[in-house]
CSV table of C-alpha atoms in Angstrom, one decimal:
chain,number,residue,atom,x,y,z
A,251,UNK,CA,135.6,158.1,112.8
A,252,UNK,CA,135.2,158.8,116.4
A,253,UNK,CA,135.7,156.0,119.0
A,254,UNK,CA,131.9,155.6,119.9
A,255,UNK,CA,131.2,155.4,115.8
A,256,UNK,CA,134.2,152.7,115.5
A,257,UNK,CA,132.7,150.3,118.3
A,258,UNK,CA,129.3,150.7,117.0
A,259,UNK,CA,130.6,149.8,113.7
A,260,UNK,CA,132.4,146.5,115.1
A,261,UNK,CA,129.3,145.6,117.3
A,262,UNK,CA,127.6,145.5,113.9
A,263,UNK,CA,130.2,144.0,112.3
A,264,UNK,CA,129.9,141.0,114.9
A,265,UNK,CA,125.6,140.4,115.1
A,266,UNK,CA,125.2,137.6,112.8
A,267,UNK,CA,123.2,138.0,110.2
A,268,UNK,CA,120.3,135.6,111.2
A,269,UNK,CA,118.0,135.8,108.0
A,270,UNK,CA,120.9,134.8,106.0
A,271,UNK,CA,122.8,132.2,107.9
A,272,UNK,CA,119.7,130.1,108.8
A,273,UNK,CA,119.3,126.6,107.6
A,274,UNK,CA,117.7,125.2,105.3
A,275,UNK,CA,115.4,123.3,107.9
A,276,UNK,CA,115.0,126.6,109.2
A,277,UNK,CA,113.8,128.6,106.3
A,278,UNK,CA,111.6,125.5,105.5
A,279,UNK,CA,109.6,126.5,109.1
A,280,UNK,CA,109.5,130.0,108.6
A,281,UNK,CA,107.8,129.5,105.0
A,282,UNK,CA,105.7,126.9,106.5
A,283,UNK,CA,104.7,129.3,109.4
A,284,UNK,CA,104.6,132.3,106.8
A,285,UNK,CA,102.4,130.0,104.9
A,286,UNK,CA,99.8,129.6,107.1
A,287,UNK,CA,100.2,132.5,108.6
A,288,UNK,CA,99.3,134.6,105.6
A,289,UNK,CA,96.6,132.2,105.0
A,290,UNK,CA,95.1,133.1,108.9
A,291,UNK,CA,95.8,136.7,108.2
A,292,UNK,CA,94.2,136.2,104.4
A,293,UNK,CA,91.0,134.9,105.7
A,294,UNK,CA,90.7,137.8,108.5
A,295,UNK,CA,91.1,140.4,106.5
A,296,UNK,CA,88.6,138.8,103.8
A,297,UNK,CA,85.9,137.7,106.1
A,298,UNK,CA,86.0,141.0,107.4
A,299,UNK,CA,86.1,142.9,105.1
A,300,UNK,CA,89.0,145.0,106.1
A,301,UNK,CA,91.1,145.1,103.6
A,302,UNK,CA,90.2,145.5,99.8
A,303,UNK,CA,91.7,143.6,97.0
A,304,UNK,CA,93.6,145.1,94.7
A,305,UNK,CA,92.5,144.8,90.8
A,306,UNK,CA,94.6,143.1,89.0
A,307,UNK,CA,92.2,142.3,85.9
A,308,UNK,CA,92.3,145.5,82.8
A,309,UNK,CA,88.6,144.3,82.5
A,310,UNK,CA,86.1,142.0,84.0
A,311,UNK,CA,85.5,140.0,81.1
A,312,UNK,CA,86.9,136.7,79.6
A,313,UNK,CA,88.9,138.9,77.1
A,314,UNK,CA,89.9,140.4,80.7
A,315,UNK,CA,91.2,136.6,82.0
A,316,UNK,CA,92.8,135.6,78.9
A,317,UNK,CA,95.5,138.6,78.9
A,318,UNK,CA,95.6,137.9,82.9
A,319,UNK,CA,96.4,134.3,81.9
A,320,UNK,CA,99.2,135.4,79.4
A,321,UNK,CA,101.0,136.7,81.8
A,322,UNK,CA,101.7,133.0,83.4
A,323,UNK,CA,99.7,132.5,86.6
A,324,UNK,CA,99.3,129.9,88.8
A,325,UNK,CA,95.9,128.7,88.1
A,326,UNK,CA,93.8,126.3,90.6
A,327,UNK,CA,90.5,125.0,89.0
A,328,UNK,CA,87.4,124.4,90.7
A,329,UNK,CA,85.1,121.9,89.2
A,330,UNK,CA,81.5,120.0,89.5
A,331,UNK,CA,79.5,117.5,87.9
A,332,UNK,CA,78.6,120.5,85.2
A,333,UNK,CA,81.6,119.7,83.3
A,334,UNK,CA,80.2,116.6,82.5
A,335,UNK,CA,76.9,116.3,81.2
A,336,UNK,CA,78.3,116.9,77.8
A,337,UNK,CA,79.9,112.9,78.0
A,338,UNK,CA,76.9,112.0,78.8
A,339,UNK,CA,76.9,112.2,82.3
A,340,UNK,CA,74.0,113.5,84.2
A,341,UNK,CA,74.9,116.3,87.1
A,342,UNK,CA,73.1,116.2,90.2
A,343,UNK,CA,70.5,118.8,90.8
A,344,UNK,CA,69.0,120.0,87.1
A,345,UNK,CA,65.5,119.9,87.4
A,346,UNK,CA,64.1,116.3,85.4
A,347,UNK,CA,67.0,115.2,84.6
A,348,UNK,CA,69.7,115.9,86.9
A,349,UNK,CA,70.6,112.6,88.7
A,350,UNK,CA,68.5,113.1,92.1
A,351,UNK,CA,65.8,113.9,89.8
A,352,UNK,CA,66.1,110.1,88.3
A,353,UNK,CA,66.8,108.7,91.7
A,354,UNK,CA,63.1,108.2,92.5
A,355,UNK,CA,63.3,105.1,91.3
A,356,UNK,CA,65.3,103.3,94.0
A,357,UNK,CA,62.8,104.3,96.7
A,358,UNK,CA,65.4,106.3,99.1
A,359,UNK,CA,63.8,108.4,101.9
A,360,UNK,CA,65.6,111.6,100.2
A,361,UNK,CA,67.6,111.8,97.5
A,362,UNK,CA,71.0,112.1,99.2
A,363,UNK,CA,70.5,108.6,101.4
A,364,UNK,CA,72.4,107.2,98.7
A,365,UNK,CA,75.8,108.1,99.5
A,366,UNK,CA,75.4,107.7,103.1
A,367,UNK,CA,77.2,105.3,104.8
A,368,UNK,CA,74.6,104.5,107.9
A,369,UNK,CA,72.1,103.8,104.4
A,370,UNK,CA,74.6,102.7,101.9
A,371,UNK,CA,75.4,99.4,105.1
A,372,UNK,CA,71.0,98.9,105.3
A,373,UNK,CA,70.8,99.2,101.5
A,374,UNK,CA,73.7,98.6,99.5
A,375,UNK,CA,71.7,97.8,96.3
A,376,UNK,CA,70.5,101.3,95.2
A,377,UNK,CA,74.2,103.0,95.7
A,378,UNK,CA,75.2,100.1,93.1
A,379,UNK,CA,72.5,100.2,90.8
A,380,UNK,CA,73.6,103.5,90.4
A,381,UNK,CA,76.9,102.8,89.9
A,382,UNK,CA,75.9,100.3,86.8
A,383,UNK,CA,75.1,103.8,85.4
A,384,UNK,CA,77.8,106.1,86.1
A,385,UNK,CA,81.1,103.7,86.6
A,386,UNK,CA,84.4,104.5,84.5
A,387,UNK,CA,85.1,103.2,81.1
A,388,UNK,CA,81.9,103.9,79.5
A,389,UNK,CA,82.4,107.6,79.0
A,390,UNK,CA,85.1,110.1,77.4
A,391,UNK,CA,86.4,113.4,78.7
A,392,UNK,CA,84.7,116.6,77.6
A,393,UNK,CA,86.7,119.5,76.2
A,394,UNK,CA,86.2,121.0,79.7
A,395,UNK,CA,88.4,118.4,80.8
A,396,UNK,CA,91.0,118.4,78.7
A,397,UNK,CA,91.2,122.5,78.8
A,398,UNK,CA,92.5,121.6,82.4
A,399,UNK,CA,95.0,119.0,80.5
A,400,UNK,CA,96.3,121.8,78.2
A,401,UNK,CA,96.7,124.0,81.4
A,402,UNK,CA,99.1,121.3,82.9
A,403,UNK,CA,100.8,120.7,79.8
A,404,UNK,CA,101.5,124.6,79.7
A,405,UNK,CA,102.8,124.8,83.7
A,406,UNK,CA,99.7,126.7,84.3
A,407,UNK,CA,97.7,124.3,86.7
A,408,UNK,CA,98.4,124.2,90.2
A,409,UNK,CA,95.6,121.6,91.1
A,410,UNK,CA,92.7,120.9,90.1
A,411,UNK,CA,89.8,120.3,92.8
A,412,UNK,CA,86.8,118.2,91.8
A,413,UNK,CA,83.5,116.9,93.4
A,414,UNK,CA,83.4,114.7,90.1
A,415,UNK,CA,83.6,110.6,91.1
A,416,UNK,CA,83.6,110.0,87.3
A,417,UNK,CA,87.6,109.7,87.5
A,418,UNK,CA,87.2,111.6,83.7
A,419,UNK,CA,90.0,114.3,84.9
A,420,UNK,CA,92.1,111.2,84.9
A,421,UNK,CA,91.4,109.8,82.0
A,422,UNK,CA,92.1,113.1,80.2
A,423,UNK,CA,95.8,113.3,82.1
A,424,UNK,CA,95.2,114.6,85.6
A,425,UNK,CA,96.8,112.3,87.9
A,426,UNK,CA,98.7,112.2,91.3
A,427,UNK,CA,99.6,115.6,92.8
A,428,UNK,CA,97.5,117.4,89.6
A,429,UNK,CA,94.2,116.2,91.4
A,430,UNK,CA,92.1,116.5,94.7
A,431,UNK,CA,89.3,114.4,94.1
A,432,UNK,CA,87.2,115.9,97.4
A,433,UNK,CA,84.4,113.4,97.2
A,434,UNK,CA,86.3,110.3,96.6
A,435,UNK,CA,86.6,107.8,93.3
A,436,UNK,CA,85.9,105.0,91.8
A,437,UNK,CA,89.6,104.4,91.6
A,438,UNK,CA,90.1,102.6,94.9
A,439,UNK,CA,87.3,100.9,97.0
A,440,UNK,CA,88.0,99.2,100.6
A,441,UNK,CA,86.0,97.3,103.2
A,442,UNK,CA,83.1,99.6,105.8
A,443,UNK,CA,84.4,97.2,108.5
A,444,UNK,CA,86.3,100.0,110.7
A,445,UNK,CA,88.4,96.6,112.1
A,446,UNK,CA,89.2,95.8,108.1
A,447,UNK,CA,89.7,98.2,105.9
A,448,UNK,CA,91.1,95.7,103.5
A,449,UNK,CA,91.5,98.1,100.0
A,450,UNK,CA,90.2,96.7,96.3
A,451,UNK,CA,91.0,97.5,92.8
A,452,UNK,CA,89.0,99.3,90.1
A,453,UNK,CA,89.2,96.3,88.3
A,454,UNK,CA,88.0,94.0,91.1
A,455,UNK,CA,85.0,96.2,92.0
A,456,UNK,CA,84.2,96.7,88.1
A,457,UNK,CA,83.9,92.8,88.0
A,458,UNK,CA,81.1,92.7,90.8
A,459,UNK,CA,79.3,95.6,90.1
A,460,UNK,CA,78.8,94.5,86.6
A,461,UNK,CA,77.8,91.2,87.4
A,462,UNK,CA,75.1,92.5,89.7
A,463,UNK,CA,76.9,91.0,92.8
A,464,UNK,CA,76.6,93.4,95.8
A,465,UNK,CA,80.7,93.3,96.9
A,466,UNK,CA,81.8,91.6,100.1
A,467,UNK,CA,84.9,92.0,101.9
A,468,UNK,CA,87.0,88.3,101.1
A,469,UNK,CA,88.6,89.0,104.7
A,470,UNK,CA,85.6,89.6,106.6
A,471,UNK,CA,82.6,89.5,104.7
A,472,UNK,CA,81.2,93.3,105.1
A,473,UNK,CA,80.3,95.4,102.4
A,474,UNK,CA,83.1,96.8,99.9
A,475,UNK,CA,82.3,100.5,98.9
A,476,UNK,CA,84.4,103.0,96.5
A,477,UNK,CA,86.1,105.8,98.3
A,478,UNK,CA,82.9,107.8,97.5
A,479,UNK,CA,81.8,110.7,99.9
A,480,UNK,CA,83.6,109.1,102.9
A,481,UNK,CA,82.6,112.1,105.3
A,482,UNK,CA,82.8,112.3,109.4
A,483,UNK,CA,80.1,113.6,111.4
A,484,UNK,CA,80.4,116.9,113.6
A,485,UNK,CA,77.6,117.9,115.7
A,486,UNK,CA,76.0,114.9,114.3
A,487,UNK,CA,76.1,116.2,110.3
A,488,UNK,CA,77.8,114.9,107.7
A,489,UNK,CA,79.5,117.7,106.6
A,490,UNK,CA,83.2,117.5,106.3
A,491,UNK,CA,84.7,115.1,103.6
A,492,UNK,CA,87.6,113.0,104.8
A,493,UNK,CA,89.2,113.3,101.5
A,494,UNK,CA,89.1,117.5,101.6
A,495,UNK,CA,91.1,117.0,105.8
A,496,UNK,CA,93.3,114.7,104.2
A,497,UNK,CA,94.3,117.4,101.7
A,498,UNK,CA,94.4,120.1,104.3
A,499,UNK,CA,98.1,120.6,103.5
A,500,UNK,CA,97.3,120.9,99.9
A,501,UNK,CA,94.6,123.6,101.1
A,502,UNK,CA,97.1,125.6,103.2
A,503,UNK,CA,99.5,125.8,100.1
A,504,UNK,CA,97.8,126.2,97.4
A,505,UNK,CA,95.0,128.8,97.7
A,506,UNK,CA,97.1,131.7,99.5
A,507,UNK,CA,99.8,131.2,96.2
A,508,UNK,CA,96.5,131.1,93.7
A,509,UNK,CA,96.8,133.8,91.0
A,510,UNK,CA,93.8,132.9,89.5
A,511,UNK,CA,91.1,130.6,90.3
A,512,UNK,CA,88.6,128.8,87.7
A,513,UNK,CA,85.3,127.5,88.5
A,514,UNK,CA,83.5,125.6,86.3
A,515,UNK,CA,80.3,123.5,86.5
A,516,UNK,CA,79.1,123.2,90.1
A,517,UNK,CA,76.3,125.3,91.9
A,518,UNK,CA,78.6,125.5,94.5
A,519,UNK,CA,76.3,124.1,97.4
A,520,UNK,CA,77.6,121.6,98.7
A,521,UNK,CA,79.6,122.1,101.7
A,522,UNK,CA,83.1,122.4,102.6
A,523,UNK,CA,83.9,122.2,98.9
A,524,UNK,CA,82.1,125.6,98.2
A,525,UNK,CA,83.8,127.4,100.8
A,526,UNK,CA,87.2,127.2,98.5
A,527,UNK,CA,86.2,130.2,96.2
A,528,UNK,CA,86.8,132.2,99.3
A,529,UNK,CA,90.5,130.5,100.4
A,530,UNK,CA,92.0,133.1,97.7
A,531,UNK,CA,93.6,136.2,98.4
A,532,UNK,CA,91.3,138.9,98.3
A,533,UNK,CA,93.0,140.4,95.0
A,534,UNK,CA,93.1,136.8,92.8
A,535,UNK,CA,90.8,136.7,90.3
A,536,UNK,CA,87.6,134.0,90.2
A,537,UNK,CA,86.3,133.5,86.7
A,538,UNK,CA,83.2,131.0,86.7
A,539,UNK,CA,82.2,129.0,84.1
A,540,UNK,CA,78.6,128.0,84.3
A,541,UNK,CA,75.3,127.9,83.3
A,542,UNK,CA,74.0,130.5,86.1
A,543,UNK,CA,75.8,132.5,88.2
A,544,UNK,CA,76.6,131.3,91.7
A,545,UNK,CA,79.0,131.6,94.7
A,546,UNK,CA,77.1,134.5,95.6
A,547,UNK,CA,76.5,134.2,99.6
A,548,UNK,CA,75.4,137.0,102.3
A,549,UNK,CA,78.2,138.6,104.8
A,550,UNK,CA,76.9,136.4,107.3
A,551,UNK,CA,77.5,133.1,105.8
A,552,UNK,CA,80.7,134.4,104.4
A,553,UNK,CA,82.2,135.3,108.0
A,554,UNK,CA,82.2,131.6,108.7
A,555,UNK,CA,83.9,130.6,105.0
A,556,UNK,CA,80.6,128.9,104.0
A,557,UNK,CA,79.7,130.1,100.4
A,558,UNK,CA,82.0,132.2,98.5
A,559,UNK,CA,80.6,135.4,98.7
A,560,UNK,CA,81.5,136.0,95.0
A,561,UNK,CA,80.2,139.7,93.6
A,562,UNK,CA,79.5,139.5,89.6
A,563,UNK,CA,77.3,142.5,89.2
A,564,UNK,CA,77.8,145.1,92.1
A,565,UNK,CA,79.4,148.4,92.1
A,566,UNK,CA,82.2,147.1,94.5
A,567,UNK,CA,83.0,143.9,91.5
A,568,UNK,CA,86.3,144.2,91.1
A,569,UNK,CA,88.0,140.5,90.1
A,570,UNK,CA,85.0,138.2,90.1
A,571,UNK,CA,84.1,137.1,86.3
A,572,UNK,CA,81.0,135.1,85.0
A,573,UNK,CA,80.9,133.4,81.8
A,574,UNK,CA,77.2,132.2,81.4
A,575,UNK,CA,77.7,129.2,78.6
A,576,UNK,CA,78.5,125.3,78.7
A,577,UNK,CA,82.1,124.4,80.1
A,578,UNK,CA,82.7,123.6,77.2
A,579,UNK,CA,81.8,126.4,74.9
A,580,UNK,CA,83.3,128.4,77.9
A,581,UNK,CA,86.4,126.5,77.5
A,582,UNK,CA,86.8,127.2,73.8
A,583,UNK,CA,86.0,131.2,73.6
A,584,UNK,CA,88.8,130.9,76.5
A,585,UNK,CA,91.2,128.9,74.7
A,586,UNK,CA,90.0,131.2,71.0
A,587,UNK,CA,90.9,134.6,73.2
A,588,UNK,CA,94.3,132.4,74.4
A,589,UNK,CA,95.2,131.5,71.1
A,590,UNK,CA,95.2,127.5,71.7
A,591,UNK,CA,91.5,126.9,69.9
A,592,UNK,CA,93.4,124.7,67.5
A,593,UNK,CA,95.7,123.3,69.8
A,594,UNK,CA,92.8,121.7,71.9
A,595,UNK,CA,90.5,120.9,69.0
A,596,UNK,CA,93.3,118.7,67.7
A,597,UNK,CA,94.1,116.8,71.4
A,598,UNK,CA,90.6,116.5,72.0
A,599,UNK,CA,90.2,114.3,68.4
A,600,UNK,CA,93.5,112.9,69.0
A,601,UNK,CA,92.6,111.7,72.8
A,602,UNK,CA,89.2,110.3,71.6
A,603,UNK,CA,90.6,108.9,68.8
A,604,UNK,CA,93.0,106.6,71.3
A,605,UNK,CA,90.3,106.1,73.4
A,606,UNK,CA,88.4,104.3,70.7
A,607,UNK,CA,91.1,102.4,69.5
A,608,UNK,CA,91.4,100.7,73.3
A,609,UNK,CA,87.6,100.4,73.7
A,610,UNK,CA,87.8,98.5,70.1
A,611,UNK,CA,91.0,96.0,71.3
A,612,UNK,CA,89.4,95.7,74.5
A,613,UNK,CA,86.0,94.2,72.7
A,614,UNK,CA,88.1,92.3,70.0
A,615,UNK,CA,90.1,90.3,73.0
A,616,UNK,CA,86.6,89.9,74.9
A,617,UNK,CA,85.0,88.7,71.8
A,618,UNK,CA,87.9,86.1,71.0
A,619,UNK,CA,87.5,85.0,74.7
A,620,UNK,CA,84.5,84.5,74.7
A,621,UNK,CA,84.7,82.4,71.7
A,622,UNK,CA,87.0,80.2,72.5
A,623,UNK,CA,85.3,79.1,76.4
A,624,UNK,CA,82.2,78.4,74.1
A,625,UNK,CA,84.3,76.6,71.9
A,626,UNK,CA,85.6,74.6,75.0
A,627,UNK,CA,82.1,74.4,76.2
A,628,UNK,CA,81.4,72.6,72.3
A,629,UNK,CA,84.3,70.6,72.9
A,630,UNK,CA,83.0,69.1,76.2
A,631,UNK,CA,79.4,68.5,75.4
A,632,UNK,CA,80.8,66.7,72.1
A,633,UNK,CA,82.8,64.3,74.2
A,634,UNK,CA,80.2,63.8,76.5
A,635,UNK,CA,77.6,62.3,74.1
C-alpha cells in the first residue's frame, strides 16, 4: 500500500462513525424529524401530483384488500355515523330520517346550531333533548364495530378515527390509544365557563340528562356540556376541532406509516376530519365502505388537503377501492374473503350476549331499589297515621 493509500486508510479509520454511535435521544429526533419530514414531503408530492403511487393492490376489489390484508398491514380506520344506523342510531344527513332531518322539531335557525357553543350557552335545552335520544347505554355495537375489535385483537389496527359521539367503539373494546374520537364524547363533560372548567362523569351527566335537569356547573353555576364538537374559530368559522389539534401528534405518526386505510360510513363532508383520506402515502391503499361513493374532490380543493381526492372509477385508479353495501354487510364479505366470518359471528353473539346480561342485573338492582324506598315510603306513611 503506498504511503498516500495508508494515511487515507487511517483518516478513515479515525472519522467516527456518526450514524452508529448516536444516542438514543438522538436517533429519537432524527425519527421524529424523518417523521414529519416525510409527512411534509408526502403531502407535496401528493397535492401536487408529482409523484405517482405505486400499486401495491393485485386487484382493485375487496378480494384485492383481503390478500393485501393477509400480508399483515398496519391498518388505520376511518369511520362516521354510517356505522351506526344498524343499532339503531340515526346518522346525520339521510334524507327523512337522518338526524338533521328530525331536528326540525326543536326550532334551531339551521340544523347545525345545535352543537354550537355560542347556541348550545342561549339554548341549552334542544342539545339535551337530543341527547335523551342518542346517550350511551341504550344501544349495542354493530358488527362494523366489532370488525375494528377483531382488527385490534389480530395487531392489525393502528387507530381508529371516528366522528361517532355514540362512545359504541368503546363499548365494543376500542379504548385509550386504540381511539381518536375527533368530535368529542359523551365520556367526559366539563363546565363552558372558560375560568372553570371543572370536569364531570358520564355517570353524573347521565343522572341530569335523564331527569330532564339542564346541568349546572356545582362550582360556578354555568352550563355543563359533554366534550362534544368542542371546535375553535379561524377567520371566524368553526372549522377546526380541538380534539383532531390535540391529536396532531397522533396525525403526524400515524398516516405517513398507514399501509392501508379503511373508511367506512361517513360522507366525508365534514371538515378537517375528511381531509385524513389524503394524509396517506400516495401508494397505501383506501378501501371505502359505504352506501355511495365519496371522498371524491377536484384538484383544487385537494391542493389545500380539503376532501380526499379519492379516484374509484378513472383510468389513473390505481389503490382506491369502493365497496357500495352496509358497513356491516361490508364488514362480513371482508371478514368471509379473510377467513374470520365465523370468528366475528361468534364475538358479536357472545358480546351482545354480555351486554344483555348487564342491562338485565342493572334493571334487577334498580327494580329491588326501587322497591324497597317505596317500601320505606309505606313504612313512614304507616307510622304517621
Amino acid at each position: 500500500m503506498s504511503e498516500e493509500a495508508s494515511k487515507r486508510a487511517q483518516e478513515e479509520a479515525d472519522t467516527p462513525d456518526l450514524e452508529c454511535q448516536s444516542d438514543d435521544s438522538s436517533d429519537e429526533g432524527d425519527a421524529s424529524g424523518d417523521t414529519e419530514m416525510d409527512f411534509l414531503r408526502s403531502l407535496f408530492s401528493r397535492t401536487l401530483g408529482l409523484s405517482p403511487g405505486e400499486k401495491v393492490l393485485d386487484e382493485l376489489t375487496l378480494d384485492g384488500v383481503a390478500r393485501y390484508i393477509l400480508s399483515g398491514k398496519n391498518i388505520i380506520c376511518m369511520v362516521g355515523a354510517g356505522i351506526s344506523t344498524s343499532a339503531g342510531i340515526p346518522d346525520f344527513r339521510s334524507p327523512g330520517t337522518g338526524l338533521y332531518a328530525n331536528l326540525q322539531k326543536y326550532n334551531l335557525p339551521y340544523p347545525e346550531a345545535i352543537f354550537q357553543i355560542d347556541y348550545f350557552k342561549k339554548h341549552p335545552e334542544p342539545f339535551f333533548a337530543l341527547a335523551r335520544e342518542l346517550y350511551p347505554g341504550q344501544f349495542k355495537p354493530t358488527v362494523c364495530h366489532y370488525f375494528m375489535r377483531m382488527l385490534k385483537d389480530k395487531g392489525l389496527l393502528t387507530r381508529c378515527y371516528s366522528q361517532n359521539i355514540d362512545t359504541l367503539e368503546r363499548v365494543a373494546g376500542l379504548e385509550g390509544e386504540d381511539l381518536i374520537e375527533a368530535h368529542g364524547t359523551f365520556h367526559t363533560s366539563h363546565c363552558v365557563s372558560f375560568l372553570c372548567r371543572k370536569e364531570y362523569s358520564m355517570d353524573w351527566m347521565q343522572t341530569k340528562i335523564f331527569s330532564e335537569d339542564i346541568p349546572k356547573c356545582d362550582s360556578c353555576g354555568s352550563l355543563v356540556k359533554p366534550v362534544i364538537n368542542d371546535k375553535i374559530f379561524i377567520l371566524g368559522q368553526s372549522t377546526f376541532s380541538v380534539r383532531l389539534i390535540l391529536s396532531f401528534y397522533c396525525l403526524l405518526q400515524d398516516f405517513p406509516r398507514c399501509d392501508l386505510l379503511i373508511i367506512m360510513g361517513t360522507s366525508l363532508q365534514v371538515q378537517p376530519f375528511a381531509s385524513l383520506v389524503s394524509r396517506v402515502s400516495n401508494s397505501c391503499p383506501r378501501l371505502l365502505i359505504n352506501m355511495e361513493k365519496t371522498g371524491q374532490s377536484e384538484f383544487g380543493m385537494g391542493l389545500f388537503s380539503f376532501g380526499g381526492g379519492m379516484d374509484f372509477d378513472s383510468d389513473k385508479a390505481y389503490r382506491d377501492v369502493a365497496h357500495l353495501s352496509t358497513c356491516d354487510d361490508g364488514c362480513m364479505a371482508l371478514a368471509e374473503l379473510l377467513g374470520w366470518k365465523e370468528e366475528l359471528e361468534q364475538m358479536v353473539k357472545r358480546e351482545h350476549a354480555l351486554i344483555d346480561s348487564k342491562d338485565a342485573k342493572k334493571k334487577d338492582k334498580e327494580a329491588s331499589q326501587n322497591s324497597k324506598s317505596t317500601g320505606a315510603e309505606a313504612g313512614k306513611s304507616d307510622k304517621t297515621e
